Coordinates of C-alpha atoms in Angstrom, one line a residue:
Chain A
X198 CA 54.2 57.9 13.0
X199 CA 57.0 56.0 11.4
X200 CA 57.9 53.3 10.8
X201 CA 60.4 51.4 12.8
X202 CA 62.1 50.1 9.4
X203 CA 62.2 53.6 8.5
X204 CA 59.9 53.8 5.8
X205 CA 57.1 56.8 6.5
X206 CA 53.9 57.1 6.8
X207 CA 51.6 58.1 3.4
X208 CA 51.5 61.7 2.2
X209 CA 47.8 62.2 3.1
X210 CA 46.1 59.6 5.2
X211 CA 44.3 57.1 4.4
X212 CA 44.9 57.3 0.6
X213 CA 42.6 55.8 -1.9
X214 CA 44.6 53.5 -4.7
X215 CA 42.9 53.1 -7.7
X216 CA 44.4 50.1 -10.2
X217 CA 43.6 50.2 -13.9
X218 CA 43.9 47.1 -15.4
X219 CA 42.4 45.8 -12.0
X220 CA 40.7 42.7 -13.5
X221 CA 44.0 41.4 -14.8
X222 CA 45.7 39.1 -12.8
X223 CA 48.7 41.1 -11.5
X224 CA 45.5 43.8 -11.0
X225 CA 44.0 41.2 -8.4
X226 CA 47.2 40.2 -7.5
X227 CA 47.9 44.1 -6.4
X228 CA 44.3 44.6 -5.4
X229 CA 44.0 41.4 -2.5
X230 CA 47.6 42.7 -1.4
X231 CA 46.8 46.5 -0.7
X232 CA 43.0 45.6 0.8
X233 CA 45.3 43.4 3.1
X234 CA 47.1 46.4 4.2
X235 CA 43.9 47.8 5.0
X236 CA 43.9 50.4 1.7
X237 CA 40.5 51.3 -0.3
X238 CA 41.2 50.1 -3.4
X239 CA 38.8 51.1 -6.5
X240 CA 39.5 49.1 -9.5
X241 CA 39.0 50.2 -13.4
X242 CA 39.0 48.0 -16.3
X243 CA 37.1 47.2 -19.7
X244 CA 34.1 45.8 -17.8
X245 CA 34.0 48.5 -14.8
X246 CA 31.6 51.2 -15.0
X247 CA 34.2 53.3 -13.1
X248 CA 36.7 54.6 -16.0
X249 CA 40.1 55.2 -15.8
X250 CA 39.3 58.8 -16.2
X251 CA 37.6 59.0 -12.8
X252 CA 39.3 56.5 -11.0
X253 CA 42.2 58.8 -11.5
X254 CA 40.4 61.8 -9.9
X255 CA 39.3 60.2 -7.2
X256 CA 42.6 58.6 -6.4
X257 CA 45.6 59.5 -4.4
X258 CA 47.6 56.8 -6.4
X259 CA 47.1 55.3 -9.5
X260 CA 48.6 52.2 -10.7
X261 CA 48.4 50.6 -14.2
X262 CA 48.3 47.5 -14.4
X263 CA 47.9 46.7 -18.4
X264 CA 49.7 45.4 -20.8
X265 CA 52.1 47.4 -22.7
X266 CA 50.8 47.3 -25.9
X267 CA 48.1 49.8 -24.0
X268 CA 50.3 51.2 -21.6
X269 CA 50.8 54.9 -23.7
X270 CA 47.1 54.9 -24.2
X271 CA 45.9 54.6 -20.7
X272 CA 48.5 56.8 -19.5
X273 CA 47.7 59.7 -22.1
X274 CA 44.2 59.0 -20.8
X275 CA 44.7 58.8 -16.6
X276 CA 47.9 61.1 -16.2
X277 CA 46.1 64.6 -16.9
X278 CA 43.7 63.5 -14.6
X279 CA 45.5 63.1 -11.8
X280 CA 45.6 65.4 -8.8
X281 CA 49.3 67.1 -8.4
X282 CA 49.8 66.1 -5.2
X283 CA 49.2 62.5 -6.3
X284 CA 51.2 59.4 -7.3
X285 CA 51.4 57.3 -10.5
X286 CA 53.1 54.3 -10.8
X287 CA 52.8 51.3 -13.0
X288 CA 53.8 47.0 -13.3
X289 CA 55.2 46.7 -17.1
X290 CA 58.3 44.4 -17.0
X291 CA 60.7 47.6 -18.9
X292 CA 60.6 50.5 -17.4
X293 CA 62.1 53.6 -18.8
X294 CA 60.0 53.9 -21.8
X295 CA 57.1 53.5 -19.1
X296 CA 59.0 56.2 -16.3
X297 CA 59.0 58.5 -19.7
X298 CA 55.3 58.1 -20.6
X299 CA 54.2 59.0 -17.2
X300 CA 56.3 61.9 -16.4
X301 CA 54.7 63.4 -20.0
X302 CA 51.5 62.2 -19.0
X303 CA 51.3 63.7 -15.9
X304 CA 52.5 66.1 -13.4
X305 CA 52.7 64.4 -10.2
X306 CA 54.8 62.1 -8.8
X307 CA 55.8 59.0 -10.9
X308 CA 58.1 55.8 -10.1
X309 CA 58.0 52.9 -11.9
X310 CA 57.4 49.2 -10.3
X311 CA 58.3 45.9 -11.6
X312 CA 57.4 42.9 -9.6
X313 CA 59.8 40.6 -10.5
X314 CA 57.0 37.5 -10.2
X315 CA 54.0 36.6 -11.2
X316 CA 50.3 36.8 -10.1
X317 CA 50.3 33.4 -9.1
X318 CA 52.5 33.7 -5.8
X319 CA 50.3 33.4 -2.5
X320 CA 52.5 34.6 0.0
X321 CA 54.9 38.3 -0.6
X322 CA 57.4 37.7 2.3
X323 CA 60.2 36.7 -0.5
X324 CA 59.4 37.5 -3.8
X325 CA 61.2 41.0 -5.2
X326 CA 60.3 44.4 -6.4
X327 CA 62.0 47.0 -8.5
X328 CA 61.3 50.3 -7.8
X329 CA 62.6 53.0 -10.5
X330 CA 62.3 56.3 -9.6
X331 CA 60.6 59.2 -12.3
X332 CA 59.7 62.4 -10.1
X333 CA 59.4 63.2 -6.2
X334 CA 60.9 61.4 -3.5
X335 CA 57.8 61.1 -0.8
X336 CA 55.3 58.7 -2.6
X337 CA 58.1 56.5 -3.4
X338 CA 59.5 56.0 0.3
X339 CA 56.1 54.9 1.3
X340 CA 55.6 52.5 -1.5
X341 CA 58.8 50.9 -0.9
X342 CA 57.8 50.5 2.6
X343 CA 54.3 48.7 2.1
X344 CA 56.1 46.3 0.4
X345 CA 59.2 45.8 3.0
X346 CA 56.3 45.6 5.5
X347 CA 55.3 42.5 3.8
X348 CA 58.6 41.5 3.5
X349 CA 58.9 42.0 -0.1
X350 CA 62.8 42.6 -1.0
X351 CA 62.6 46.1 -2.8
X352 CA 65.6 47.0 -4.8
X353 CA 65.6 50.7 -6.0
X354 CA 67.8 51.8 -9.2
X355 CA 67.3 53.8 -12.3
X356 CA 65.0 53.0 -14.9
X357 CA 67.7 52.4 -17.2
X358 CA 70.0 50.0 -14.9
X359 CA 66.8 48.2 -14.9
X360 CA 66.4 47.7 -18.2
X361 CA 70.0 46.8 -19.2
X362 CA 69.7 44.2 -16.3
X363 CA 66.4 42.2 -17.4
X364 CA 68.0 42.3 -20.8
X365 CA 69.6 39.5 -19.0
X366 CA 67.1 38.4 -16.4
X367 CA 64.2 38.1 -19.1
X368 CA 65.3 38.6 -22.5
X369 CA 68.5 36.5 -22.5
X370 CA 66.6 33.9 -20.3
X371 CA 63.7 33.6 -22.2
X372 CA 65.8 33.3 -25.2
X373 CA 67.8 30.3 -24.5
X374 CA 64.8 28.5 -22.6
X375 CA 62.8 29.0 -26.4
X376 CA 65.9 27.8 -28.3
X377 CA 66.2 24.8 -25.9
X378 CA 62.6 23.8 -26.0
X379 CA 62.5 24.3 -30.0
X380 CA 65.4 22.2 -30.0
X381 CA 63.7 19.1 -27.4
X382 CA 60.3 19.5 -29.3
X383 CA 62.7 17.3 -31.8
X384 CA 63.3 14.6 -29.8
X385 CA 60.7 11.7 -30.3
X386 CA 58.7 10.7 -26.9
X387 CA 60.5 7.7 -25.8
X388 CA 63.8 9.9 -25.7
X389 CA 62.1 13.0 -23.7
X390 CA 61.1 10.2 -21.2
X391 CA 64.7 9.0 -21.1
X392 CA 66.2 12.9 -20.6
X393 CA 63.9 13.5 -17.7
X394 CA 64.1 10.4 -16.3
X395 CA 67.7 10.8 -16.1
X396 CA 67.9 14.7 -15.3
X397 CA 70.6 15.5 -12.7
X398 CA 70.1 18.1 -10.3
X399 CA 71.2 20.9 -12.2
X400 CA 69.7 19.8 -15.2
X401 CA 66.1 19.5 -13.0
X402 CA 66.7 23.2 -12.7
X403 CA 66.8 23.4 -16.4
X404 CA 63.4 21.4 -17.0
X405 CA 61.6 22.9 -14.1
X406 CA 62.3 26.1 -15.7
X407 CA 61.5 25.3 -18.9
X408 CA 58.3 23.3 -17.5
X409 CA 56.9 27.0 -16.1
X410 CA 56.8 28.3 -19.3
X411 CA 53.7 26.8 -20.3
X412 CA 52.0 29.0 -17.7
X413 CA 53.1 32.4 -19.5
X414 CA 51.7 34.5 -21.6
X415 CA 53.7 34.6 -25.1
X416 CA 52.2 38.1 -26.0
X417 CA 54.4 39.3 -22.7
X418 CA 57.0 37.2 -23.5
X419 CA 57.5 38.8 -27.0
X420 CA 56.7 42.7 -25.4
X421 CA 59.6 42.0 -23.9
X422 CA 62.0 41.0 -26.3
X423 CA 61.2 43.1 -28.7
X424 CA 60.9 46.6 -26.2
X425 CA 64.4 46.0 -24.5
X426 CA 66.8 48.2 -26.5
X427 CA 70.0 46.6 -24.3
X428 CA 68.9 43.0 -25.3
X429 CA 70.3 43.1 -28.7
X430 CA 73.7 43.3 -27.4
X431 CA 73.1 40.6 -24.8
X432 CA 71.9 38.0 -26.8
X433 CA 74.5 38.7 -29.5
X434 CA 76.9 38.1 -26.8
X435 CA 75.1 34.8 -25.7
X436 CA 75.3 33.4 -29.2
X437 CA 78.8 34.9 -30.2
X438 CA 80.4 33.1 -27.0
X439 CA 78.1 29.8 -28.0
X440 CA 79.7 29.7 -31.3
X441 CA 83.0 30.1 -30.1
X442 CA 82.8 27.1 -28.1
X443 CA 81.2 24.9 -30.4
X444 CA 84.3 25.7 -32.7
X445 CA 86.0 24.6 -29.8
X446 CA 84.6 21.3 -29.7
X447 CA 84.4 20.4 -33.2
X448 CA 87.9 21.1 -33.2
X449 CA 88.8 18.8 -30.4
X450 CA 90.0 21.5 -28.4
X451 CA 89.6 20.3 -25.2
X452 CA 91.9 22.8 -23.1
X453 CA 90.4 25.7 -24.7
X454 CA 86.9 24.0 -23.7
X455 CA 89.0 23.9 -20.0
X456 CA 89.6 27.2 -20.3
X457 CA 85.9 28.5 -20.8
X458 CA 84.8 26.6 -18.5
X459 CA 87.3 27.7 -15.6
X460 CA 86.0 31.9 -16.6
X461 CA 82.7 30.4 -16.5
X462 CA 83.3 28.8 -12.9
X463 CA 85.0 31.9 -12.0
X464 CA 82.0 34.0 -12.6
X465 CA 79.7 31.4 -10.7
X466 CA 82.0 31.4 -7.4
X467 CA 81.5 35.8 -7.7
X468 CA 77.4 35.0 -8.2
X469 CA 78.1 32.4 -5.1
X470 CA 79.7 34.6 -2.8
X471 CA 76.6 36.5 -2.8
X472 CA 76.5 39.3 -5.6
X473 CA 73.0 38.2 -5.2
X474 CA 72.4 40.1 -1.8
X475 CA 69.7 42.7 -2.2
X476 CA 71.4 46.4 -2.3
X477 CA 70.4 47.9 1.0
X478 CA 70.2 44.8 3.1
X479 CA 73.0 44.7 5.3
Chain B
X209 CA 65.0 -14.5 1.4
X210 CA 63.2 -12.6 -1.1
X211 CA 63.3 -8.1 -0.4
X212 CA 59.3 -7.0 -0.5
X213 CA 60.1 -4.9 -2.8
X214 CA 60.8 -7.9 -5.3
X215 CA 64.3 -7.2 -5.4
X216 CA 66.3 -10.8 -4.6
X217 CA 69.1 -10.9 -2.2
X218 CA 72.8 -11.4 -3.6
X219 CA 73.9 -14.6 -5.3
X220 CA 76.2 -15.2 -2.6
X221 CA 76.3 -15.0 1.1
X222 CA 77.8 -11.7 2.6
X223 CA 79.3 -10.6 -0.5
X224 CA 82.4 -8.7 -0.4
X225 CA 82.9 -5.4 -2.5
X226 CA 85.6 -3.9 -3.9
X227 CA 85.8 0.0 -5.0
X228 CA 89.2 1.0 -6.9
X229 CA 89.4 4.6 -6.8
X230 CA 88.1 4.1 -3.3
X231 CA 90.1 6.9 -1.8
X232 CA 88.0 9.7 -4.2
X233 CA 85.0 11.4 -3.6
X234 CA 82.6 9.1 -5.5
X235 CA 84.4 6.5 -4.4
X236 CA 84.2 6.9 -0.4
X237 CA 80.6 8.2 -1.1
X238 CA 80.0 4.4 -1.7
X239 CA 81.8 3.1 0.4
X240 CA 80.2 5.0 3.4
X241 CA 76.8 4.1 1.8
X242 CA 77.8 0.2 1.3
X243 CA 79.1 0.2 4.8
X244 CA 76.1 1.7 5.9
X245 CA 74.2 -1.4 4.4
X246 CA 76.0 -3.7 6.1
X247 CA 78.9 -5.1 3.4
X248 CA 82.5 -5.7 4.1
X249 CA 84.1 -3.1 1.8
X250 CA 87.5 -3.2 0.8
X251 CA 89.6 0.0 -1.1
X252 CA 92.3 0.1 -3.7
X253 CA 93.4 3.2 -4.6
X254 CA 96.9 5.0 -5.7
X255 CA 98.0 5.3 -2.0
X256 CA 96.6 1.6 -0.5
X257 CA 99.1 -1.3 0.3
X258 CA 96.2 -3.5 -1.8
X259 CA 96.3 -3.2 -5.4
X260 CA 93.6 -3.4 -7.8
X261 CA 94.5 -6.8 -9.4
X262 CA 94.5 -8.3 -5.6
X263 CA 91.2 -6.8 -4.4
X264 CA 89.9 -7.6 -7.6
X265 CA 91.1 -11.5 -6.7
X266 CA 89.5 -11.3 -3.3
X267 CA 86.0 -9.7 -3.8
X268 CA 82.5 -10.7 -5.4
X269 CA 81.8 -7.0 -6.4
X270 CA 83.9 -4.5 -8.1
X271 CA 83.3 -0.9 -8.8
X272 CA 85.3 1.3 -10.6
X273 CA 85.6 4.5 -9.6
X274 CA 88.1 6.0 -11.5
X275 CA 88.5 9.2 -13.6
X276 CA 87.4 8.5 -17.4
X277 CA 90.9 8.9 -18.8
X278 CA 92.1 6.0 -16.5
X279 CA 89.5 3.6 -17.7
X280 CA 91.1 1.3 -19.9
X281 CA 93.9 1.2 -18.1
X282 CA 92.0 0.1 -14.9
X283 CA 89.6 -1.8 -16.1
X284 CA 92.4 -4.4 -18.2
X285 CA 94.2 -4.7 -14.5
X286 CA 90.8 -5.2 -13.1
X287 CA 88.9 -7.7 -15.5
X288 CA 91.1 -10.9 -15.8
X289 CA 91.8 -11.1 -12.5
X290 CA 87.8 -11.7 -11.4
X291 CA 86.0 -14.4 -10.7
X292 CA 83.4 -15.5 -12.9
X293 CA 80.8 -15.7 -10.5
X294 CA 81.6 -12.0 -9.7
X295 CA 79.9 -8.4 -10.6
X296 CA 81.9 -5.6 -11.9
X297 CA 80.6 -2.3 -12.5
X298 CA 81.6 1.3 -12.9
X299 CA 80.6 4.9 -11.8
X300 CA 81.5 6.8 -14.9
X301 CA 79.0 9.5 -16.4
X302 CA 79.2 7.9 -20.1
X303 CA 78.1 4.2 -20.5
X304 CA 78.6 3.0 -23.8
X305 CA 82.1 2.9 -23.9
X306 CA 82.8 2.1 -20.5
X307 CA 80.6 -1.1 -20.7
X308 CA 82.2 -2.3 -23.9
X309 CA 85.4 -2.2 -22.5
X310 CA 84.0 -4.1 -19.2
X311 CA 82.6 -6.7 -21.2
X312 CA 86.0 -7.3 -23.2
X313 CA 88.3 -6.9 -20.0
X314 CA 86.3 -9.3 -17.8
X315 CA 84.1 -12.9 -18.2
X316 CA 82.1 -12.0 -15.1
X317 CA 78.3 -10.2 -14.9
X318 CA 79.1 -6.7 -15.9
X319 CA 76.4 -3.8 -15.6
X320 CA 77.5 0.3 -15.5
X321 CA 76.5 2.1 -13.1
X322 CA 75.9 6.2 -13.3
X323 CA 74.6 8.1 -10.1
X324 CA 72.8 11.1 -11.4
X325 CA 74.5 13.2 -8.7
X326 CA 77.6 14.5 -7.0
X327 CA 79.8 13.4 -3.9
X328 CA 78.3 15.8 -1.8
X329 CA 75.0 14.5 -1.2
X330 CA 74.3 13.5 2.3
X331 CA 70.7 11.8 2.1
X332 CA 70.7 9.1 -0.7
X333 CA 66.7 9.3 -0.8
X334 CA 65.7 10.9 -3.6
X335 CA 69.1 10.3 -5.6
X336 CA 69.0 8.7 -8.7
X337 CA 71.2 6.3 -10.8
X338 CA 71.1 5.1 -13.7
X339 CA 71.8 1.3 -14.4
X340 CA 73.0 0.1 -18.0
X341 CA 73.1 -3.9 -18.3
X342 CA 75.8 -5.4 -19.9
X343 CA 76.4 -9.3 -19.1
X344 CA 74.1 -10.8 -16.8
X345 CA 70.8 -10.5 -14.9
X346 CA 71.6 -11.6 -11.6
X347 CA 74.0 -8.9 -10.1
X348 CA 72.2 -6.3 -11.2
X349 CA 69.1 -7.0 -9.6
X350 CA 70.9 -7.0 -6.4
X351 CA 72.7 -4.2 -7.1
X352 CA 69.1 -2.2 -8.2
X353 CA 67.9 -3.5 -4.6
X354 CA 70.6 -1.8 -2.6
X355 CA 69.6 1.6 -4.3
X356 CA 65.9 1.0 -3.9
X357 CA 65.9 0.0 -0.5
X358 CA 67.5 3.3 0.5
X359 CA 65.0 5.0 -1.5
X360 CA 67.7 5.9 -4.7
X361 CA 65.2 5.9 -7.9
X362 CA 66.9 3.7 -10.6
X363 CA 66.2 4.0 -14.3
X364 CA 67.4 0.5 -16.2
X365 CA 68.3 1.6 -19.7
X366 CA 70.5 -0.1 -22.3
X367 CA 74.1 2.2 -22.4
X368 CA 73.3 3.6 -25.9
X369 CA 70.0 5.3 -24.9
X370 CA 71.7 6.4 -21.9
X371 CA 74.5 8.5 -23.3
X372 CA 72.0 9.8 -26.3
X373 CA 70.0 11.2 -22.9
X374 CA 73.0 12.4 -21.4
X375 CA 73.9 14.4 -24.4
X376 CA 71.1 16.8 -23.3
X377 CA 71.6 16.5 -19.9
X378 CA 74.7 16.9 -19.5
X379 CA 76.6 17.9 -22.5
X380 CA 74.4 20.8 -24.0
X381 CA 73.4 21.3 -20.0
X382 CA 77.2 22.2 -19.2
X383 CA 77.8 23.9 -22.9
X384 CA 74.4 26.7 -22.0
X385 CA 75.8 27.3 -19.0
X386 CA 79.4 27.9 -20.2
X387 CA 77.9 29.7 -22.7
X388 CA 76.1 32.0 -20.4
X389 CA 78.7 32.3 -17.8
X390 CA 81.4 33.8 -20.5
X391 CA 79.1 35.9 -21.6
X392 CA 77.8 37.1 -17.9
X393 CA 81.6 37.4 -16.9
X394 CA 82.4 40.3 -19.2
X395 CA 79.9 42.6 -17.5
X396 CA 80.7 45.0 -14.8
X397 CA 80.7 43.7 -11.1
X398 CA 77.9 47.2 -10.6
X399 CA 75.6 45.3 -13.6
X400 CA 76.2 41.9 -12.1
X401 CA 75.2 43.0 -9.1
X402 CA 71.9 44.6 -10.7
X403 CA 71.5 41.4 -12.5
X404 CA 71.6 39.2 -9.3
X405 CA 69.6 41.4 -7.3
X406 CA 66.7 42.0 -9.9
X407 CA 66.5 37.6 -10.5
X408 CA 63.1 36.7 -11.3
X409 CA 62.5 33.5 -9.7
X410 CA 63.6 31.9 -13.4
X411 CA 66.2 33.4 -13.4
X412 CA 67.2 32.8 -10.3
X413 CA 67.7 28.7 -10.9
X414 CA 69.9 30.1 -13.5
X415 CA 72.5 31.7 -11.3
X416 CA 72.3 28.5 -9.2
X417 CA 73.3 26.2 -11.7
X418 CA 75.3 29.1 -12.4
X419 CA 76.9 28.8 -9.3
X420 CA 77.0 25.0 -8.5
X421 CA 79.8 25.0 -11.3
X422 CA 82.3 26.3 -9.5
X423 CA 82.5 23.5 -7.2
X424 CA 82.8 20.7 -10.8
X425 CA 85.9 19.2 -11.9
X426 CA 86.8 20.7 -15.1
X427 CA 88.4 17.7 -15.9
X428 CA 85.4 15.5 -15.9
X429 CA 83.8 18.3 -17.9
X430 CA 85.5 18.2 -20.9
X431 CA 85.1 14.5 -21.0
X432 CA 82.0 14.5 -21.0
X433 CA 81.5 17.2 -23.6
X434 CA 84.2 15.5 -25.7
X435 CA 83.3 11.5 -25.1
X436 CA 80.3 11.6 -25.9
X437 CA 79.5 10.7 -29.8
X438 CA 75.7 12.0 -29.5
X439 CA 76.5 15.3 -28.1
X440 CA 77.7 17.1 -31.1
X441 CA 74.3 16.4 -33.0
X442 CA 72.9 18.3 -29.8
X443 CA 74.4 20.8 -29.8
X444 CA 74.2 21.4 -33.4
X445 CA 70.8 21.6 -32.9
X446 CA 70.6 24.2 -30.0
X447 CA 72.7 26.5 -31.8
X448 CA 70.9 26.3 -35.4
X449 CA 67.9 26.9 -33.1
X450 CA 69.1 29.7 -31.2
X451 CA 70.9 31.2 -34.8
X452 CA 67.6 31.5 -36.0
X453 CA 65.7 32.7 -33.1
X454 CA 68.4 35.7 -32.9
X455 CA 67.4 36.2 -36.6
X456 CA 63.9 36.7 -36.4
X457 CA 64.0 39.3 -33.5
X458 CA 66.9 41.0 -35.6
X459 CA 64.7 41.5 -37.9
X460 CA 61.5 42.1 -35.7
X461 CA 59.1 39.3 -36.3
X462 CA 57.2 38.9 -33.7
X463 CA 55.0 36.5 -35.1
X464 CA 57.6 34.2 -35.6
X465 CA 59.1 34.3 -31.9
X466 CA 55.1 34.0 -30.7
X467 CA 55.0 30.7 -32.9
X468 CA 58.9 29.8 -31.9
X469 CA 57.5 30.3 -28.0
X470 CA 54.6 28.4 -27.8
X471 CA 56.1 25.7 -29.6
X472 CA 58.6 25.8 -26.5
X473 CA 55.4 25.8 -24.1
X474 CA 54.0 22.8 -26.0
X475 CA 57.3 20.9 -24.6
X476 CA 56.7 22.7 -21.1
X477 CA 53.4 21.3 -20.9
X478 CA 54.9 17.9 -21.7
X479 CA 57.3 17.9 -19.2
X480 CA 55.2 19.3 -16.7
X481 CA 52.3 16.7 -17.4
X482 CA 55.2 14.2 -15.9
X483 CA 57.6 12.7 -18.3
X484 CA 60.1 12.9 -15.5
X485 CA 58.0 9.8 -14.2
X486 CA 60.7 7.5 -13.2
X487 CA 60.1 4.3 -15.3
X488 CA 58.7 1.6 -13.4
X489 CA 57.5 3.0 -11.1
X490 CA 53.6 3.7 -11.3

């Protein structure tokens, strides 16, 4: 039976998907989704008596969900315990190093998965998945579809076009939100009051961002800065082009200032016009 | 007649306002609104048969709604020629300056005036403006009134803590964004693409402000970035901020970015908590 978007059916029926790291929030998160879809789901963690070991032969997909200062551990541990016919897949926020570790690890069929949000979002019609495929092509078309079902926006690319993309989406991101709030913390209390009192709408943005960062978890936050190869390059750019244009203004050059900011504009009228359209949808 | 809200009617009977620079966007943004109140309105404007001096003779209210570099120019027209029994006031984003040279142009109550948005804003609840006395205490209670009753939040700061505010919100605001975009627009349209489809929902208010700057003036932008005397201490400070953050991932401390990050949190959790509490209002 498949279905009508397309996406088919799972390699055996009824599979059973096992989640190590299942106590973690993005393990819950994954957990209440796929129970909702009517899956089995056995879960493994530090305080389960199931280990990952076992989960992993008992399960027609595996999914780890742990941090990725464990993930080579718990992959060297599931992977050669997994059935051939199975499927491996993961949640880390890079993904090829991750891709790599489990196609050593183990012989079935791998894809990465990064959900680009985090465990606290209630409803999945919306929110956005990458899906990076390692090995095999029939797991992956099935996974993709339990999320569309959902109405999760999947976008499939290589592990690598990934990674050089959230050296942006992340790393850059994070980067100037850190520098900006480093350089607030400075303001005394009175003068805080005054900027977000007096936020426009685009500045709003700014604080609203920066106000969600207190939720995360720094430990991720620096995983992910430090295990992006392209963000080097990224954030050099970033500060290289911020330099040039504080030149700019300490010089008084206001048409080069005009200048900058009409490539600037030009790139936001491209990301207007709707470069952000998921590949794939129409 | 005294408003519930505690805000008193105007000081005269049916008073008639003035906006020169009517014909612009600001400008017929309030005059639609002031209609919409239920005020005579009259316009002056490069291509009216009334000139500024005359309106300025025949109404109790002047705005000035004129481009920064036209300022001075206006406002010595404008000021001798009013009444001083009359209100004049302005729409620019910088207050200091534009008060100083109200106060020396004109005898009259004078107050500035800056709406925290744009021209294309449809439903004034919500809004906000910021007021900035100058001479006077009468006008400008009326004039807080006609906001409030159309559910406009107003913040009533002196001029000098306004533009220190607006240094962050909208000089360093504009310059990240700059920033960013020059840096985003050297990439290839395939990576943008990746970039805008794999937005995490952070990210994502990024590109917005992103792409809201396509529609600004450039003109007003450069203005603000170089009329503003606190705005150069700001972004100073961003960039010694971000110079160093780059430096300590360079060189792989990752202890230093954890304690760089959660002193960014720390200001998170403050904004969160609510400093964007509109003064005076609960």
């Amino acid at each position: 039976m498949t279905d009508p978007s397309g996406f088919p059916p799972p390699p055996v029926a009824a599979p059973v998907i096992g989640i190590v790291g299942g106590l973690g929030r993005m393990g819950r998160w994954f957990e209440a989704f796929l129970r909702g879809e009517g899956y089995e789901v056995l879960v493994a963690d530090l305080a389960t008596s199931l280990s990952p070991e076992d989960l992993a032969a008992r399960c027609d997909v595996v999914i780890l969900a742990v941090p990725m200062e464990a993930f080579g551990e718990v992959a060297a541990r599931v992977g050669p315990r997994m059935r051939e016919a199975a499927f491996l897949t993961d949640l880390c926020s890079l993904k090829a190093p991750q891709v790599a570790v489990m196609l050593e690890a183990a012989r079935c069929e791998v894809a990465g998965t990064h959900p680009l949000f985090g465990p606290g979002e209630t409803e999945a019609a919306g929110l956005r998945v990458a899906l990076c495929p390692g090995r095999g092509e029939v797991w992956i078309r099935w996974w993709e579809g339990v999320f569309r079902r959902r109405g999760v926006q999947t976008v499939v690319l290589s592990a690598e076009r990934h990674d050089r993309a959230m050296a942006w989406v992340q790393a850059l991101n994070h980067f100037i939100l850190v520098a900006l709030g480093q350089a607030a913390a400075e303001t005394t209390a009175a003068e805080l009051c005054d900027i977000a009192a007096l936020a426009t709408p685009s500045f709003q943005r700014q604080v609203e961002i920066l106000a969600r960062l207190a939720q995360q978890d720094p430990a991720l936050y620096a995983a992910i800065q430090g295990g992006n190869p392209h963000a080097a390059a990224v954030l050099d750019r970033f500060c290289g082009k911020a330099e040039r244009l504080r030149a700019l203004l300490a010089a008084g050059d206001m048409e080069g200032f005009g200048r900058c900011f009409r490539a600037a504009q030009a790139l936001g009228a491209r990301l207007a016009k709707g470069c952000g359209r998921i590949p794939g949808e129409g």
